Coordinates of C-alpha atoms in Angstrom, one line a residue:
M126 CA 32.0 111.8 104.9
I127 CA 30.7 115.4 104.9
R128 CA 27.2 114.2 105.0
L129 CA 28.0 111.9 108.0
I130 CA 29.6 114.9 109.9
K131 CA 26.5 117.0 109.3
K132 CA 24.3 114.2 110.7
K133 CA 26.4 113.7 113.8
A134 CA 26.3 117.5 114.5
K135 CA 22.6 117.5 113.9
S136 CA 22.2 114.6 116.3
I137 CA 24.2 116.3 119.0
V138 CA 22.1 119.5 118.6
C139 CA 18.8 117.6 118.8
S140 CA 20.0 115.7 121.9
V141 CA 20.9 118.9 123.7
L142 CA 17.6 120.6 122.7
A143 CA 15.7 117.5 123.9
A144 CA 17.5 117.7 127.3
V145 CA 16.6 121.4 127.7
T146 CA 13.0 120.8 126.7
L147 CA 12.6 118.0 129.2
F148 CA 14.1 120.2 132.0
T149 CA 11.9 123.1 131.3
M150 CA 8.4 121.8 130.3
N151 CA 5.5 120.7 132.4
P152 CA 5.3 116.9 132.3
A153 CA 1.5 116.9 132.2
V154 CA 1.5 119.2 129.2
F155 CA 4.2 117.0 127.5
A156 CA 2.0 113.9 127.8
T157 CA -1.1 115.7 126.5
E158 CA 0.7 117.0 123.4
T159 CA 2.2 113.6 122.6
A160 CA -1.2 112.0 122.6
T161 CA -2.7 114.8 120.5
Q162 CA 0.1 114.6 117.9
T163 CA -0.4 110.8 117.6
D164 CA -4.1 111.2 117.1
T165 CA -3.8 113.8 114.3
V166 CA -1.3 112.0 112.1
S167 CA -2.7 112.0 108.6
S168 CA -1.9 109.9 105.5
V169 CA -0.7 111.2 102.2
D170 CA -1.7 109.8 98.8
V171 CA 1.5 108.6 97.2
S172 CA -0.3 106.8 94.3
G173 CA 1.8 106.6 91.2
S174 CA -1.2 107.8 89.2
D175 CA -2.1 111.1 87.6
S176 CA -5.7 110.0 87.6
S177 CA -6.4 108.7 91.2
D178 CA -9.7 109.2 92.9
A179 CA -8.6 112.8 93.5
A180 CA -9.0 113.4 89.7
D181 CA -12.8 113.2 90.2
K182 CA -12.7 116.0 92.7
S183 CA -12.1 118.9 90.4
N184 CA -13.0 121.3 93.1
T185 CA -10.1 120.1 95.3
D186 CA -7.8 122.9 96.4
S187 CA -6.0 123.5 93.1
T188 CA -3.8 126.3 94.4
A189 CA -1.7 124.0 96.6
D190 CA 2.0 124.4 95.9
S191 CA 4.7 121.9 96.2
T192 CA 6.3 124.1 98.9
T193 CA 3.9 122.3 101.3
T194 CA 4.5 118.8 99.9
A195 CA 7.4 116.4 99.3
G196 CA 10.7 117.8 98.2
S197 CA 9.8 121.4 99.2
E198 CA 13.2 122.2 100.7
A199 CA 14.9 121.5 97.4
N200 CA 12.5 123.4 95.2
D201 CA 14.5 125.7 92.8
K202 CA 11.7 128.3 92.4
V203 CA 12.2 128.2 88.6
T204 CA 10.8 131.0 86.4
I205 CA 10.6 130.7 82.6
S206 CA 9.4 133.3 80.2
K207 CA 8.4 132.9 76.5
N208 CA 11.6 134.6 75.6
D209 CA 13.4 131.6 76.9
K210 CA 11.8 129.7 74.0
P211 CA 10.4 126.9 76.2
Y212 CA 8.5 123.8 75.2
L213 CA 5.3 123.0 77.0
S214 CA 4.0 119.4 77.6
L215 CA 0.4 119.3 78.6
G216 CA -1.6 116.3 79.9
A217 CA -4.1 115.5 77.1
D218 CA -7.0 114.9 79.6
L219 CA -6.9 118.2 81.4
T220 CA -10.2 120.0 81.5
P221 CA -10.2 123.7 80.5
D222 CA -10.2 124.8 84.2
Q223 CA -7.5 122.4 85.1
R224 CA -5.4 123.6 82.1
A225 CA -5.7 127.2 83.3
T226 CA -4.6 126.1 86.8
V227 CA -1.4 124.4 85.6
L228 CA -0.6 127.3 83.2
G229 CA -1.0 129.7 86.1
F230 CA 1.7 127.8 88.0
M231 CA 4.0 128.2 85.1
G232 CA 3.3 131.9 84.7
I233 CA 1.5 131.5 81.4
E234 CA -1.7 133.3 80.5
L235 CA -4.3 131.1 78.8
T236 CA -4.6 133.7 76.1
D237 CA -0.8 133.4 75.3
L238 CA -0.8 129.7 74.9
D239 CA -0.6 129.9 71.1
K240 CA 2.8 131.7 71.5
Y241 CA 4.4 128.5 73.0
D242 CA 5.5 125.3 71.4
V243 CA 3.1 122.7 72.8
V244 CA 3.1 118.9 72.9
Y245 CA 0.5 116.6 74.5
V246 CA 1.1 113.5 76.5
N247 CA -1.7 110.9 76.4
N248 CA -2.4 108.0 78.6
D249 CA -1.1 105.4 76.1
E250 CA 2.3 107.0 76.3
E251 CA 2.2 106.9 80.1
H252 CA 1.5 103.1 80.0
K253 CA 4.2 102.6 77.4
Y254 CA 6.9 103.9 79.8
L255 CA 5.5 103.1 83.2
D256 CA 3.6 99.7 82.9
S257 CA 6.8 97.8 83.7
Y258 CA 7.1 99.6 87.1
I259 CA 3.6 100.7 88.2
S260 CA 0.3 98.8 88.0
K261 CA -2.1 99.8 85.2
S262 CA -4.7 100.7 87.9
E263 CA -2.2 103.1 89.5
I264 CA -1.3 104.8 86.2
G265 CA -5.0 105.3 85.5
K266 CA -6.8 106.4 82.4
R267 CA -6.1 110.1 82.2
S268 CA -3.0 112.2 81.6
L269 CA -2.8 115.3 83.8
S270 CA 0.8 116.1 84.7
S271 CA 2.2 119.1 82.7
V272 CA 5.7 120.4 82.2
L273 CA 7.4 123.5 80.9
I274 CA 11.0 123.1 79.9
T275 CA 13.7 125.3 78.4
E276 CA 17.4 124.7 77.7
D277 CA 19.8 126.5 80.0
K278 CA 23.3 127.7 79.4
K279 CA 26.0 125.0 79.3
G280 CA 27.2 124.0 82.7
A281 CA 24.1 125.4 84.5
G282 CA 22.8 122.0 85.5
L283 CA 19.2 121.2 86.2
S284 CA 16.8 123.5 87.9
V285 CA 13.4 122.1 88.8
S286 CA 10.2 123.5 90.5
T287 CA 7.1 121.5 91.3
H288 CA 3.5 122.5 92.0
N289 CA 0.8 120.2 93.3
I290 CA 3.2 117.3 93.2
N291 CA 3.0 115.2 96.4
Y292 CA 5.2 112.2 95.7
C293 CA 8.0 112.8 93.3
T294 CA 10.6 115.2 94.8
V295 CA 12.7 117.7 92.9
G296 CA 15.8 115.5 93.6
M297 CA 14.0 112.5 92.1
Y298 CA 13.3 114.4 88.9
K299 CA 16.9 115.7 88.7
N300 CA 18.5 112.3 89.2
A301 CA 16.2 110.6 86.6
L302 CA 16.6 113.4 84.1
A303 CA 20.4 113.2 84.4
T304 CA 20.2 109.5 83.7
A305 CA 18.1 110.2 80.6
G306 CA 20.8 112.5 79.3
I307 CA 19.3 115.9 80.1
A308 CA 22.1 118.1 81.5
D309 CA 21.3 121.8 81.4
A310 CA 17.7 122.8 81.6
K311 CA 15.0 124.7 83.6
I312 CA 11.8 122.8 84.3
I313 CA 8.5 123.5 86.0
V314 CA 6.3 120.5 86.8
A315 CA 2.6 121.1 87.7
G316 CA -0.6 119.3 88.4
P317 CA -4.1 120.8 88.5
F318 CA -4.4 119.4 92.1
P319 CA -2.1 117.3 94.3
I320 CA -1.0 114.2 92.3
S321 CA 2.1 111.9 92.4
G322 CA 3.9 113.3 89.4
T323 CA 5.5 110.1 88.2
A324 CA 3.9 110.5 84.7
A325 CA 5.4 114.0 84.4
L326 CA 8.8 112.5 83.6
V327 CA 7.2 111.2 80.3
G328 CA 6.1 114.7 79.4
T329 CA 9.5 116.1 80.2
L330 CA 11.3 113.7 78.0
K331 CA 8.9 114.2 75.2
A332 CA 9.1 118.0 75.3
Y333 CA 12.9 117.8 75.5
E334 CA 13.1 115.7 72.4
E335 CA 10.8 118.2 70.5
M336 CA 12.8 121.1 71.8
T337 CA 16.3 119.8 70.9
G338 CA 15.5 117.5 68.0
K339 CA 17.5 114.9 69.8
K340 CA 16.0 111.4 70.1
L341 CA 16.7 109.9 73.6
D342 CA 17.8 106.3 73.7
D343 CA 14.8 104.0 74.6
K344 CA 16.9 101.9 77.0
V345 CA 18.2 105.0 78.8
T346 CA 14.7 106.5 79.2
D347 CA 13.5 103.1 80.5
A348 CA 16.3 103.2 83.1
A349 CA 15.3 106.7 84.1
M350 CA 11.7 105.6 84.7
D351 CA 13.0 102.7 86.7
E352 CA 15.1 105.0 88.8
L353 CA 12.2 107.4 89.5
V354 CA 9.9 104.6 90.7
T355 CA 12.7 102.8 92.7
T356 CA 13.7 106.0 94.4
G357 CA 10.1 106.7 95.3
E358 CA 9.8 103.2 96.8
L359 CA 13.0 103.7 98.8
N360 CA 11.6 107.0 100.1
K361 CA 8.7 105.1 101.5
S362 CA 10.5 102.1 102.9
I363 CA 13.6 103.7 104.4
D364 CA 13.5 105.6 107.6
G365 CA 15.5 108.6 106.5
D366 CA 15.6 112.0 104.7
S367 CA 14.6 111.8 101.1
K368 CA 17.5 114.1 100.2
D369 CA 19.9 111.6 101.7
I370 CA 18.4 108.8 99.7
E371 CA 18.6 110.9 96.4
A372 CA 22.2 111.9 97.2
M373 CA 23.2 108.3 97.9
I374 CA 21.8 107.2 94.5
A375 CA 23.6 110.1 92.8
D376 CA 26.8 109.1 94.6
L377 CA 26.4 105.4 93.4
K378 CA 25.7 106.4 89.9
K379 CA 28.9 108.5 89.9
Q380 CA 30.9 105.4 91.0
L381 CA 29.4 103.7 88.0
A382 CA 30.4 106.5 85.8
D383 CA 34.0 106.5 87.2
G384 CA 34.2 102.7 86.3
R385 CA 34.7 101.7 90.0
L386 CA 31.8 99.2 90.0
K387 CA 32.3 96.5 87.4
D388 CA 30.0 93.6 88.6
E389 CA 27.1 92.8 90.9
S390 CA 29.3 92.0 93.9
Q391 CA 31.0 95.3 93.8
I392 CA 27.7 97.1 93.3
K393 CA 26.2 95.5 96.4
D394 CA 29.3 96.3 98.5
A395 CA 29.2 99.9 97.3
I396 CA 25.4 100.2 98.2
K397 CA 26.1 98.9 101.8
E398 CA 29.1 101.3 102.2
A399 CA 27.1 104.2 100.8
A400 CA 24.2 103.4 103.2
K401 CA 26.7 103.8 106.1
D402 CA 28.0 107.0 104.7
Y403 CA 24.6 108.5 104.5
D404 CA 23.3 107.0 107.7
L405 CA 20.5 105.0 106.0
K406 CA 19.3 101.6 107.1
L407 CA 18.6 99.4 104.0
S408 CA 16.7 96.2 104.1
D409 CA 17.7 93.2 102.0
D410 CA 14.8 94.1 99.7
D411 CA 16.1 97.7 99.4
I412 CA 19.6 96.5 98.5
A413 CA 18.1 94.2 95.9
K414 CA 16.1 97.0 94.3
L415 CA 19.1 99.3 94.2
T416 CA 21.4 96.5 92.8
S417 CA 18.9 95.7 90.0
L418 CA 18.7 99.4 89.1
L419 CA 22.4 100.0 89.1
M420 CA 23.0 96.8 87.0
K421 CA 20.5 98.2 84.5
L422 CA 22.2 101.6 84.5
K423 CA 25.7 100.0 84.0
D424 CA 24.6 98.2 80.9
A425 CA 22.7 101.2 79.4
N426 CA 24.1 103.6 76.8
I427 CA 24.1 106.5 79.3
D428 CA 25.7 109.9 78.9
W429 CA 27.7 109.7 82.0
D430 CA 28.8 113.3 81.8
S431 CA 25.3 114.5 82.8
V432 CA 25.2 111.9 85.7
I433 CA 28.6 113.1 87.0
N434 CA 27.5 116.7 86.8
Q435 CA 24.4 115.9 88.8
A436 CA 26.4 114.0 91.4
Q437 CA 28.9 116.9 91.7
D438 CA 25.9 119.3 92.1
W439 CA 24.7 117.1 95.1
A440 CA 28.2 117.2 96.6
S441 CA 28.5 120.9 96.2
K442 CA 25.2 121.5 98.0
L443 CA 26.2 119.1 100.7
G444 CA 29.6 120.7 101.1
D445 CA 28.6 124.4 101.0
K446 CA 27.6 124.7 104.7
I447 CA 30.4 122.5 106.0
N448 CA 33.0 124.4 104.0
D449 CA 31.6 127.8 105.0
P450 CA 34.2 129.4 107.4
G451 CA 31.4 130.8 109.4
F452 CA 29.5 127.5 109.8
W453 CA 31.7 126.0 112.6
E454 CA 31.9 129.5 114.4
K455 CA 28.1 129.8 114.4
L456 CA 27.8 126.2 115.6
G457 CA 30.2 126.8 118.4
N458 CA 28.5 130.0 119.5
F459 CA 25.2 128.1 119.5
F460 CA 26.5 125.5 121.9
M461 CA 28.0 128.2 124.2
D462 CA 24.7 130.0 124.4
L463 CA 22.9 126.8 124.9
W464 CA 25.2 125.8 127.7
D465 CA 24.8 129.1 129.4
K466 CA 21.0 128.5 129.3
I467 CA 21.3 125.0 130.7
K468 CA 23.6 126.3 133.6
S469 CA 21.0 129.0 134.5
L470 CA 18.4 126.3 135.1
F471 CA 20.4 125.1 138.1
S472 CA 21.6 128.5 139.5

């Protein structure tokens, strides 16, 4: 409900701003800009592979940060030092220059690498986890995604930052990691150049197991992989904000955790209701994908506490602005100022 209120308020603001713009702008200029913007739309590579054609372009801008790519608004700007006793998972096929690039994103000097606990993820491991959800050609033949992870204090939740990741959002990682049973951790995901980042989840899970000595359940990690890929597909197929999609999935998972969804029929009804709450238009195919995912999650041996904590974290972030006493006052002042400007156009 809070999310819906925010969307309605945003819709009203956009409508008023559009009216002001139309009253004040030169029609000829408006037509020109529209044509120009249409002509300059560019495509983004959202391949599920760490080793797409871009992997052969080692001179590609390797300093690009995820603050300019998908999920940037949710980037937690994580910093981790060696005093945090982190574990590092490196793609086994990184060249020396590429390794230096990803370490730089993590704040690690190449000369200090021997001071860290390091594991390596190879391409066979990526195929083991991802072949069921992504084609072999998309996964590719090289492992490049790298991850730095450290445990955080109990109750801190998940904090994630990404660099050179142009497909998986921070929210996607958090939801999938919560499903896998990771509750309190700080994580940095990096690529040597813009890549999808789907394979980085494999590295995160492997590093977490090494760090904690805790073996994660295979069925649960499989469900986490399914969730990551399904969320990415929904982000592409649904006309909506990726954060709304991720929050909707976290909400549905919480309903599973609370025992409210006991069969496929209830799950489908919950999906349709959640889509209304988050103002998302789902196709029949979208509903089928979500139903399949949630049925798998229902039958897996999931640590539901971590899922509930992640869902509550979403709810907290969504509610902060609405519950802020100054939010509505600022919104009211905004509309008053805007109305004064509109009236001045006709005076």
